[in-house]
Coordinates of C-alpha atoms in Angstrom, one line a residue:
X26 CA -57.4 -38.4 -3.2
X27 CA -53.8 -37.9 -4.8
X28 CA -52.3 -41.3 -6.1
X29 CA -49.6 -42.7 -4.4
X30 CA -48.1 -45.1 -7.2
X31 CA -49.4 -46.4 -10.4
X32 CA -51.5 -49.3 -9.4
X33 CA -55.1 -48.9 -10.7
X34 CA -55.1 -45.2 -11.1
X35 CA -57.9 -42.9 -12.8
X36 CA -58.8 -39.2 -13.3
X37 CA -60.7 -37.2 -11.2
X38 CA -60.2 -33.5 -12.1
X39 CA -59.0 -31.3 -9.5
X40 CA -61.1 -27.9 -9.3
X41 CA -57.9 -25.7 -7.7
X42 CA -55.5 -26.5 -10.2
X43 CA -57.6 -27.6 -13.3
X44 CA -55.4 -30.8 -13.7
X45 CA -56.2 -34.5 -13.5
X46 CA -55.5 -36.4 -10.1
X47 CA -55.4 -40.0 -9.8
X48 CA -57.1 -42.2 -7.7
X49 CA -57.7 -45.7 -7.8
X50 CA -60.7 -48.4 -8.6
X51 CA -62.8 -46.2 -11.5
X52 CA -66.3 -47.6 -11.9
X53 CA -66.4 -49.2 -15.4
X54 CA -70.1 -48.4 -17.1
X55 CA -71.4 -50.6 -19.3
X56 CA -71.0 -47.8 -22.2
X57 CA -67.0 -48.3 -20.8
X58 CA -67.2 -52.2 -22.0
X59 CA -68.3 -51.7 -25.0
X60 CA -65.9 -49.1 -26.1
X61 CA -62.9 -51.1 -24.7
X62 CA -63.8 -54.3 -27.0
X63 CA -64.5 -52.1 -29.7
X64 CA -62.1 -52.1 -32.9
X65 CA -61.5 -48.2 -31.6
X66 CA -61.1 -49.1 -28.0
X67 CA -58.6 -51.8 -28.7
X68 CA -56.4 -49.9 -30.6
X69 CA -56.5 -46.7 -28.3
X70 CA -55.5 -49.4 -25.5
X71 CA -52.6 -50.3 -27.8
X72 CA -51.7 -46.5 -27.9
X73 CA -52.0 -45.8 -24.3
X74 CA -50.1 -49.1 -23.2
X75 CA -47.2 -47.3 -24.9
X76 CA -47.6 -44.9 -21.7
X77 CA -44.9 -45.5 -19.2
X78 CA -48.1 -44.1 -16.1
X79 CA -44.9 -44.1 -13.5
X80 CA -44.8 -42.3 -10.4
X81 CA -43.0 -39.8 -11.7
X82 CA -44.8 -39.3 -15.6
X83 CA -48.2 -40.1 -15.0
X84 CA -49.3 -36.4 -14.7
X85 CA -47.6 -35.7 -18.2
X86 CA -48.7 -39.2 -19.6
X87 CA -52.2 -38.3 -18.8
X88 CA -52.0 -35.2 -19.9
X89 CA -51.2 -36.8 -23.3
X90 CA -53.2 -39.2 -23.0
X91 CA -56.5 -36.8 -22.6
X92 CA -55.6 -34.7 -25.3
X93 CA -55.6 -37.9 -27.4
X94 CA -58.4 -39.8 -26.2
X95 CA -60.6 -37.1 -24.3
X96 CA -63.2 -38.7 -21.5
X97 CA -62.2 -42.0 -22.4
X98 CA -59.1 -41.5 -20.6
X99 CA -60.0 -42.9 -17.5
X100 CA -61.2 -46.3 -18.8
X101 CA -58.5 -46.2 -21.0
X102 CA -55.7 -46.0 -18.2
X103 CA -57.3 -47.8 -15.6
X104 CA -57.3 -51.1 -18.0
X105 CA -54.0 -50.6 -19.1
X106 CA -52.6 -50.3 -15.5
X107 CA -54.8 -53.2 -14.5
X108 CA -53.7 -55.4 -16.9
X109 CA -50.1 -54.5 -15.9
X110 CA -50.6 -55.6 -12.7
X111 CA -52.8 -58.9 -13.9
X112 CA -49.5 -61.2 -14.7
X113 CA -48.3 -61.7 -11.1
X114 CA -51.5 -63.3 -10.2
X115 CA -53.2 -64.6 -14.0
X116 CA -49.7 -65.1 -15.8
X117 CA -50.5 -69.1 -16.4
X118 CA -54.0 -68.7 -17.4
X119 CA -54.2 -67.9 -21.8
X120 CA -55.0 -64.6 -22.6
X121 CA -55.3 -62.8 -20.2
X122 CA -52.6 -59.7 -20.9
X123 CA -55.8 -58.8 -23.1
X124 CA -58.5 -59.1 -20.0
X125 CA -60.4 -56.5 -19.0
X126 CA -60.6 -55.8 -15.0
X127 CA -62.3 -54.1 -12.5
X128 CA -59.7 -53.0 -9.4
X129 CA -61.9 -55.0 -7.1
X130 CA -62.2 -57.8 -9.1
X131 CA -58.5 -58.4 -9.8
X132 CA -58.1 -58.0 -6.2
X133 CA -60.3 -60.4 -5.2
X134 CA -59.9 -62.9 -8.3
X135 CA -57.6 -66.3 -7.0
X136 CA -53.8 -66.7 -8.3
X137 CA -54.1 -69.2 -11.2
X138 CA -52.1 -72.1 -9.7
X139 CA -54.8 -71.7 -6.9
X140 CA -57.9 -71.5 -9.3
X141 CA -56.5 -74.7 -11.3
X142 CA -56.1 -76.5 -8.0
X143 CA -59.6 -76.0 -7.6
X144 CA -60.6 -76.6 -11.3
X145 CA -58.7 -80.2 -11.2
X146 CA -60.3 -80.7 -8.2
X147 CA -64.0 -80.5 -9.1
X148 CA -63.3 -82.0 -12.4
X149 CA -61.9 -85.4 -11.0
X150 CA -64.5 -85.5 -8.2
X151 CA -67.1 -84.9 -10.2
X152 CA -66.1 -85.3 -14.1
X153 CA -69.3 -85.7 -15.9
X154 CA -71.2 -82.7 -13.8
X155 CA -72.0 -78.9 -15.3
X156 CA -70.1 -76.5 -13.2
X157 CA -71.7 -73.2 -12.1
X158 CA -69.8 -70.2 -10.6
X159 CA -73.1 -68.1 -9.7
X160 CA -70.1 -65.4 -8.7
X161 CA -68.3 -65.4 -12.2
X162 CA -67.2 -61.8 -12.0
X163 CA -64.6 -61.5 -15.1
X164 CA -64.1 -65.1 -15.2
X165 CA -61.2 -65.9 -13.9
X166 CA -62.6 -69.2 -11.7
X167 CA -64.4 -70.0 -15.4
X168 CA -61.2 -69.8 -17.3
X169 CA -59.5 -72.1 -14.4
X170 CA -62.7 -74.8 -14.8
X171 CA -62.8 -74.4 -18.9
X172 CA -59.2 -75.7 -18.9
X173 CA -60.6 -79.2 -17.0
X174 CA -64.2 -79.2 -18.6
X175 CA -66.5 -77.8 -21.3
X176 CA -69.4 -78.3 -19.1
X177 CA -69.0 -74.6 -17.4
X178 CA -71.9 -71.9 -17.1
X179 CA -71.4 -68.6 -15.1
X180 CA -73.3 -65.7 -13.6
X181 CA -73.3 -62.9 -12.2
X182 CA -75.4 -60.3 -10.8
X183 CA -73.3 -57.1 -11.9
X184 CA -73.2 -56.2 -15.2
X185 CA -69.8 -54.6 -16.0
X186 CA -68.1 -57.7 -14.8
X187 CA -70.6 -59.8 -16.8
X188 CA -69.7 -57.9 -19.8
X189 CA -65.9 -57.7 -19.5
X190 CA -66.2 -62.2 -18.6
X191 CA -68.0 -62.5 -22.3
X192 CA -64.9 -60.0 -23.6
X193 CA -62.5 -62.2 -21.6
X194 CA -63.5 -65.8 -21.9
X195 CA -65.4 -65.7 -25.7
X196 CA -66.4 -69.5 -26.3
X197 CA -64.7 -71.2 -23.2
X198 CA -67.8 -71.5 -21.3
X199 CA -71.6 -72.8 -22.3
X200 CA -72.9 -69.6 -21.3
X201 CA -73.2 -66.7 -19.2
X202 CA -75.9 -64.8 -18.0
X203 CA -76.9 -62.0 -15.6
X204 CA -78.5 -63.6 -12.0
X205 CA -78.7 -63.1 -8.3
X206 CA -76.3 -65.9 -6.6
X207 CA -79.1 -66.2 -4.3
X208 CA -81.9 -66.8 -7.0
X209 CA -80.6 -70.3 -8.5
X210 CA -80.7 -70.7 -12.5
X211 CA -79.5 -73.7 -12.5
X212 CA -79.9 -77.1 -11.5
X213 CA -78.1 -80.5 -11.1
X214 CA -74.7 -78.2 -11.2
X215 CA -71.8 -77.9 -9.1
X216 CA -72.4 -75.0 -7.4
X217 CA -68.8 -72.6 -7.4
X218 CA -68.9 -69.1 -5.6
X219 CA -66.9 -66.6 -4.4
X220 CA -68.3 -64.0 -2.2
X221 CA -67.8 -60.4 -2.4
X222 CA -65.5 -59.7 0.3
X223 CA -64.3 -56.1 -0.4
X224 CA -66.2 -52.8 -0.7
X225 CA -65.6 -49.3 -0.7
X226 CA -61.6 -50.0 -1.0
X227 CA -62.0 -52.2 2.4
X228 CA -61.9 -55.8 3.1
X229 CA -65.0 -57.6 4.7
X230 CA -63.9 -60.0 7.4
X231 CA -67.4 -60.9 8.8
X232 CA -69.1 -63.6 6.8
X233 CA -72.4 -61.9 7.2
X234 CA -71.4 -59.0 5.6
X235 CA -69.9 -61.3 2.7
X236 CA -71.9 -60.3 -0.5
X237 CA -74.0 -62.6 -0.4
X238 CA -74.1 -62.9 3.0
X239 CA -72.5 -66.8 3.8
X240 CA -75.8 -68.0 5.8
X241 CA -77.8 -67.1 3.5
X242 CA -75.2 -68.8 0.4
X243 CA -74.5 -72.2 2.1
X244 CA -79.2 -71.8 3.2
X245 CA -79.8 -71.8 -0.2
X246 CA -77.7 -74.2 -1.7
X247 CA -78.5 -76.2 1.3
X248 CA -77.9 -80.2 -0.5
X249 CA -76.2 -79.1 -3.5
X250 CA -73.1 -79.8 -4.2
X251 CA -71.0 -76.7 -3.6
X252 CA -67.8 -75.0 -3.3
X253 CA -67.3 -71.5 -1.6
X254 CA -64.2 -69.5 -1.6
X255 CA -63.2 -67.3 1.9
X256 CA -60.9 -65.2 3.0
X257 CA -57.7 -67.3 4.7
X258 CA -58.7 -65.9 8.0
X259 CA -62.7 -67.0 8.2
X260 CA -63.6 -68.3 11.8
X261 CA -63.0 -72.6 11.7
X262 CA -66.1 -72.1 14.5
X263 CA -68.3 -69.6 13.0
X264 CA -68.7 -71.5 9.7
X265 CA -69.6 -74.9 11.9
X266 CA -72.2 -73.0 13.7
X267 CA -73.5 -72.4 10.1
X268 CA -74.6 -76.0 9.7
X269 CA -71.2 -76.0 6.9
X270 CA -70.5 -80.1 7.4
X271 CA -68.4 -80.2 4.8
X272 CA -64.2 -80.1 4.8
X273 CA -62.6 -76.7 5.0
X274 CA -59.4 -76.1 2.7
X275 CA -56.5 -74.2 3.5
X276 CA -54.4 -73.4 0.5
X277 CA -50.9 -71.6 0.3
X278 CA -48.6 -70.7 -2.5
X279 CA -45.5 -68.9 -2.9
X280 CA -45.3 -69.0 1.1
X281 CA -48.6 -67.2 1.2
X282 CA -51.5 -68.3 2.7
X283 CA -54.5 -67.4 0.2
X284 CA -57.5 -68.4 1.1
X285 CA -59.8 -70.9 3.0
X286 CA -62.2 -72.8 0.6
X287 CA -65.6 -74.5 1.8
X288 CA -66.8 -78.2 0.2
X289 CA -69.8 -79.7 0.8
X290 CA -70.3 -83.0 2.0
X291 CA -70.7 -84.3 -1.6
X292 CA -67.5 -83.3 -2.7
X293 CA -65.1 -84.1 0.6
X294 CA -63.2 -87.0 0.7
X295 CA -64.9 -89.2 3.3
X296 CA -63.7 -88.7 7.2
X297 CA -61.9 -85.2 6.0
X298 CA -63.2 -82.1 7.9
X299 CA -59.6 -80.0 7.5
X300 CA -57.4 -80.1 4.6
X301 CA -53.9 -77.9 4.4
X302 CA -52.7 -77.5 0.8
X303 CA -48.9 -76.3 0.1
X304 CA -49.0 -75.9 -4.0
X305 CA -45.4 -74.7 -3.9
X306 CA -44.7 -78.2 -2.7
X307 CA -47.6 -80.6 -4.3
X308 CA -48.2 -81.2 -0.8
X309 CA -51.7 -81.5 1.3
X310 CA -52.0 -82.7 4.6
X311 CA -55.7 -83.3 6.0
X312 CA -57.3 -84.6 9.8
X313 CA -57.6 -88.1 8.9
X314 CA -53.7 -88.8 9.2
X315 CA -51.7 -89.9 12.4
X316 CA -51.1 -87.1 14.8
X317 CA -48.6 -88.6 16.9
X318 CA -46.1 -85.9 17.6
X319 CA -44.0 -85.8 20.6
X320 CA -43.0 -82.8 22.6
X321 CA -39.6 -82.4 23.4
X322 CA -36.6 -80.1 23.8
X323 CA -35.1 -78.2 20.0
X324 CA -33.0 -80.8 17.9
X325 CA -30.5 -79.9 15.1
X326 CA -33.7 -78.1 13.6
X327 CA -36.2 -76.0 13.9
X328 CA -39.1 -75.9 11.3
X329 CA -41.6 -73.0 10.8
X330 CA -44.6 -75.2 8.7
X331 CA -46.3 -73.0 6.2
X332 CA -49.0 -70.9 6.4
X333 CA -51.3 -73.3 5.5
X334 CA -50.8 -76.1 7.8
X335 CA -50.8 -73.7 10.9
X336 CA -53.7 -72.4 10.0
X337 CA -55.7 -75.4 8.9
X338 CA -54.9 -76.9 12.2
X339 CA -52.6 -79.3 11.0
X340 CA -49.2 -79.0 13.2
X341 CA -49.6 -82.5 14.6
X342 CA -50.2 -84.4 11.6
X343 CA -47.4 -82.3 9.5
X344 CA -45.2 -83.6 11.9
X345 CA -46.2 -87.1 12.3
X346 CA -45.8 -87.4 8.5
X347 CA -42.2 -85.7 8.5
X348 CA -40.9 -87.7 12.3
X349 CA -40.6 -84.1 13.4
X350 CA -41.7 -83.0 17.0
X351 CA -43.5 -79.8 18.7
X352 CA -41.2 -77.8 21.1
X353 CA -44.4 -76.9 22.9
X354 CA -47.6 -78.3 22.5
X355 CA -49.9 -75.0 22.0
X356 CA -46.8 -73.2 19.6
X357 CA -46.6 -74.2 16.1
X358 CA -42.6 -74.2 15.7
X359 CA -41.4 -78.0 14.6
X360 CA -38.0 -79.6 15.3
X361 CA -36.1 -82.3 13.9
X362 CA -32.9 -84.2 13.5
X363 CA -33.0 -83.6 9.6
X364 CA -34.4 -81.2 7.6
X365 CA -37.7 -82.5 5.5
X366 CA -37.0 -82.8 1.4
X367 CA -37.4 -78.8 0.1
X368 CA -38.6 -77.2 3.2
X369 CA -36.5 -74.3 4.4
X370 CA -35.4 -74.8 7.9
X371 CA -33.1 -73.3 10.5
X372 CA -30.2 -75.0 12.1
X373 CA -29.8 -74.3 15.7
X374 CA -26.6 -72.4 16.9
X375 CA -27.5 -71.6 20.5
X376 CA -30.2 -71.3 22.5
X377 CA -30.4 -69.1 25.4
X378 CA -33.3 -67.8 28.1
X379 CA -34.2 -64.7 26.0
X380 CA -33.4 -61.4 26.8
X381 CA -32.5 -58.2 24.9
X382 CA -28.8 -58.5 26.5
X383 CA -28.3 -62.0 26.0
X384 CA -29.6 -61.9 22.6
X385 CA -27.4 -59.3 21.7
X386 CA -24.3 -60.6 22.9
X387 CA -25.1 -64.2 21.3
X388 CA -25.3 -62.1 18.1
X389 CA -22.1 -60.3 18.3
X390 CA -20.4 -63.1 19.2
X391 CA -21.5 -64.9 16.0
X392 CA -20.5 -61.8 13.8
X393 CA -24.3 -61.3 13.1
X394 CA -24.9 -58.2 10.5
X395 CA -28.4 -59.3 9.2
X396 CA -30.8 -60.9 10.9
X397 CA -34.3 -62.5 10.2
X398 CA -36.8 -62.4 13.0
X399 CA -39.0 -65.3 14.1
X400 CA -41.5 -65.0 17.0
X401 CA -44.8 -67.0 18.1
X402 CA -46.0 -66.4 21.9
X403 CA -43.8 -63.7 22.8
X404 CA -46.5 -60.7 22.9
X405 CA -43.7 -57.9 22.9
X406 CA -41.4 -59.1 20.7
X407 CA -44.5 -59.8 17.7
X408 CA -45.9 -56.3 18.5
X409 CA -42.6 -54.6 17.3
X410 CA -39.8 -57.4 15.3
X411 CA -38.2 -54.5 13.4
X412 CA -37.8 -52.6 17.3
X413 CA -36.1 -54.9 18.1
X414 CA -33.8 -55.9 15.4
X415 CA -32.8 -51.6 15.6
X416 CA -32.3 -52.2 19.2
X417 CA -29.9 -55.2 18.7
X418 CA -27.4 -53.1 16.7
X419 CA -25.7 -55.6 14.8
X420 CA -22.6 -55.3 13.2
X421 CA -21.1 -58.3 11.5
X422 CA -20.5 -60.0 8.3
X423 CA -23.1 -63.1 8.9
X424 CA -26.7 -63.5 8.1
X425 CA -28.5 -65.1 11.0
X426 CA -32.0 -66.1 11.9
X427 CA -33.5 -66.3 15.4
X428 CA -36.4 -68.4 16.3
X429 CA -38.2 -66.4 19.5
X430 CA -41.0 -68.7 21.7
X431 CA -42.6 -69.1 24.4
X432 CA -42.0 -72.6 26.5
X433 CA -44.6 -73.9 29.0
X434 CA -48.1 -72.4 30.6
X435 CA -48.7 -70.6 33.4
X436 CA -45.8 -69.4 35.8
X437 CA -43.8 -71.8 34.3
X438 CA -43.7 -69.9 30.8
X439 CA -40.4 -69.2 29.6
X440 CA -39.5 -66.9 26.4
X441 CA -36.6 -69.0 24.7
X442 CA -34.7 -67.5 21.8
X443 CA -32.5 -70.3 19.2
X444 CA -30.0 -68.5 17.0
X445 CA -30.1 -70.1 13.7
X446 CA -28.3 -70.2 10.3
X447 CA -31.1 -70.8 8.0
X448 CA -30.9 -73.6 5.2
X449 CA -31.5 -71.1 2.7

């Protein structure tokens, strides 16, 4: 498969040309480790990081590259590329520009600000307690905890990535050794883990085919104390029908939602079953506050809530705690007379039954040139926003927003469109 870009590229040779392709994700041996933390391998990684591996000098850099370094090439190139790519997630956690990765496990490893909201969260529930990530892969949960606690142990069942978190993490942790998550080494820990949940280049969305399998995790850890990481999307429902009693997380950052995170009964704060958590904002909102919201016609503003609260569940309360109020109690668009404290919001112009026509005149007539597309419960416009933005043919000088919903049930639905000027 020919690369498309430079983002975790390797060498496979290519039999009718005799030159190297790249493709992406090379399997790391153990013989791969050793070489890469070797006094050898770390200074051909400083040669090859010298390597600009663009798009368009990668064939030529390779090339150079082979000649220099021979079959070590791949290894060589995948880690430097990997590594490149490590800073916009792993930028705040120490040393890691000199990690080594696996393409899956960088994909699948947390954001930093989102492992150390779970590190600080273990550690102040449960100070005194030996935490266990049975998942470790390269360590980047382990590197999160060892910044709150010495008391950290990790495992893992594959021994590439258990290789490269010894490489990575040195003395940070009390140990690490090779185990099956679902064969416990350990007792009287916090359980962490974060199921595989990609393979073969592709995501897995059903929790059975997590690796391991989420009945089977939450089975045998069944009275421990423990946290599991999911994908954002899991199934609220599913997970209850697991026997899961515990409080499910919802955490966003940089307007992102992340990931979904499950804690046991032990760890929850008491009466909390849902929990949204907005790190760009320091802010969490859970069930267990007010969720008296009215429902009532658009005021001066209309507020999209982020990621997480939507998806957490949490519209009501978020508006309770900000005096905000739902324009229709089964969309999750928010309105207010002011605009909460740092959250971006979009000040309403006009609003108008929506049509294509009436849309596009409202536009004109506000010199619209660019314009930023918002839509929840109107089935054609969220199956093609970018259509329809090339259909409106604007012209003007001002950037707009507009806020497309649906109004009421039944035959009394309505599609409403609100032309906006965002807040920023």
């Amino acid at each position: 498969m020919a690369s498309r870009g430079p983002e975790g590229l390797v060498l496979q040779p290519d039999g009718h040309r005799g030159k190297a392709l790249l493709t992406s994700g090379y399997p790391f041996c153990p013989a791969d480790v050793g070489y890469l933390t070797s006094p050898a391998g770390t200074a051909a990684l400083a040669e090859v990081a010298g390597f600009a591996l663009s798009d368009t000098t990668h064939l030529a850099d390779i090339a150079a590259i082979r000649r220099r370094f021979g079959e070590r090439t791949p290894a060589l190139a995948e880690t430097v590329l990997l590594r490149r790519r490590a800073p916009a997630k792993l930028a705040e956690l120490p040393g890691t520009s000199q990690w080594l990765f696996t393409d899956e496990a960088l994909q699948q490893a947390s954001a930093a600000p989102v492992a150390r909201h779970r590190a600080r969260r273990i550690a102040s529930t449960v100070p005194d307690a030996v935490v266990h990530d049975v998942t470790c892969s390269v360590g980047t949960e382990l590197a999160a905890l060892s910044e709150e606690t010495d008391r950290v142990l990790g495992s893992d069942l594959d021994r590439v990535r258990l290789a490269m978190a010894h490489h990575n993490l040195g003395e940070a942790v009390l140990g690490l050794v090779q185990a099956d998550a679902l064969t416990p080494v350990s007792s009287d820990t916090v359980v962490l883990a974060d199921p595989g949940r990609r393979g073969g280049g592709r995501r897995r969305f059903d929790p059975a085919d997590y690796q391991p399998a989420l009945d089977r995790l939450l089975d045998i850890y069944q009275g421990r104390d423990i946290v599991v990481k999911t994908a954002p999307g899991i199934d609220f429902d599913s997970v209850r029908r697991l026997g899961f009693q515990g409080e499910i997380e919802v955490t966003s950052w940089r307007a992102s939602v992340r990931e979904a995170c499950l804690w046991s009964p032990g760890l929850a704060e008491p009466g909390v079953r849902r929990r949204a958590v907005i790190l760009d904002r320091d802010e969490q909102v859970t069930d267990a506050e007010p969720a008296d919201c009215d429902v009532a016609p658009a005021g001066r503003w209309i507020i999209d809530p982020d990621g997480a609260v939507v998806r957490a569940g949490l519209v009501r309360q978020y508006a309770a705690r900000h005096g905000l109020w739902q324009l229709d109690p089964d969309i999750a668009y928010l309105s207010g007379d002011e605009l909460p404290d740092g959250v971006r919001g979009f000040e309403v112009l006009e609003t108008l039954a929506y049509s294509e026509k009436r849309l596009r005149q409202a536009l004109a007539a506000l010199d619209c040139g660019t314009l930023e597309i918002l839509v929840r419960g109107v089935r054609e416009v969220q199956a093609d926003p970018d259509g329809l933005r090339r259909r409106l043919r604007l012209r003007g000088q001002q950037a707009l927003s507009v806020v497309i919903t649906r109004i009421g049930t039944g035959a009394a639905a309505r599609p409403i469109a609100f032309v906006c000027r965002p807040s920023r």
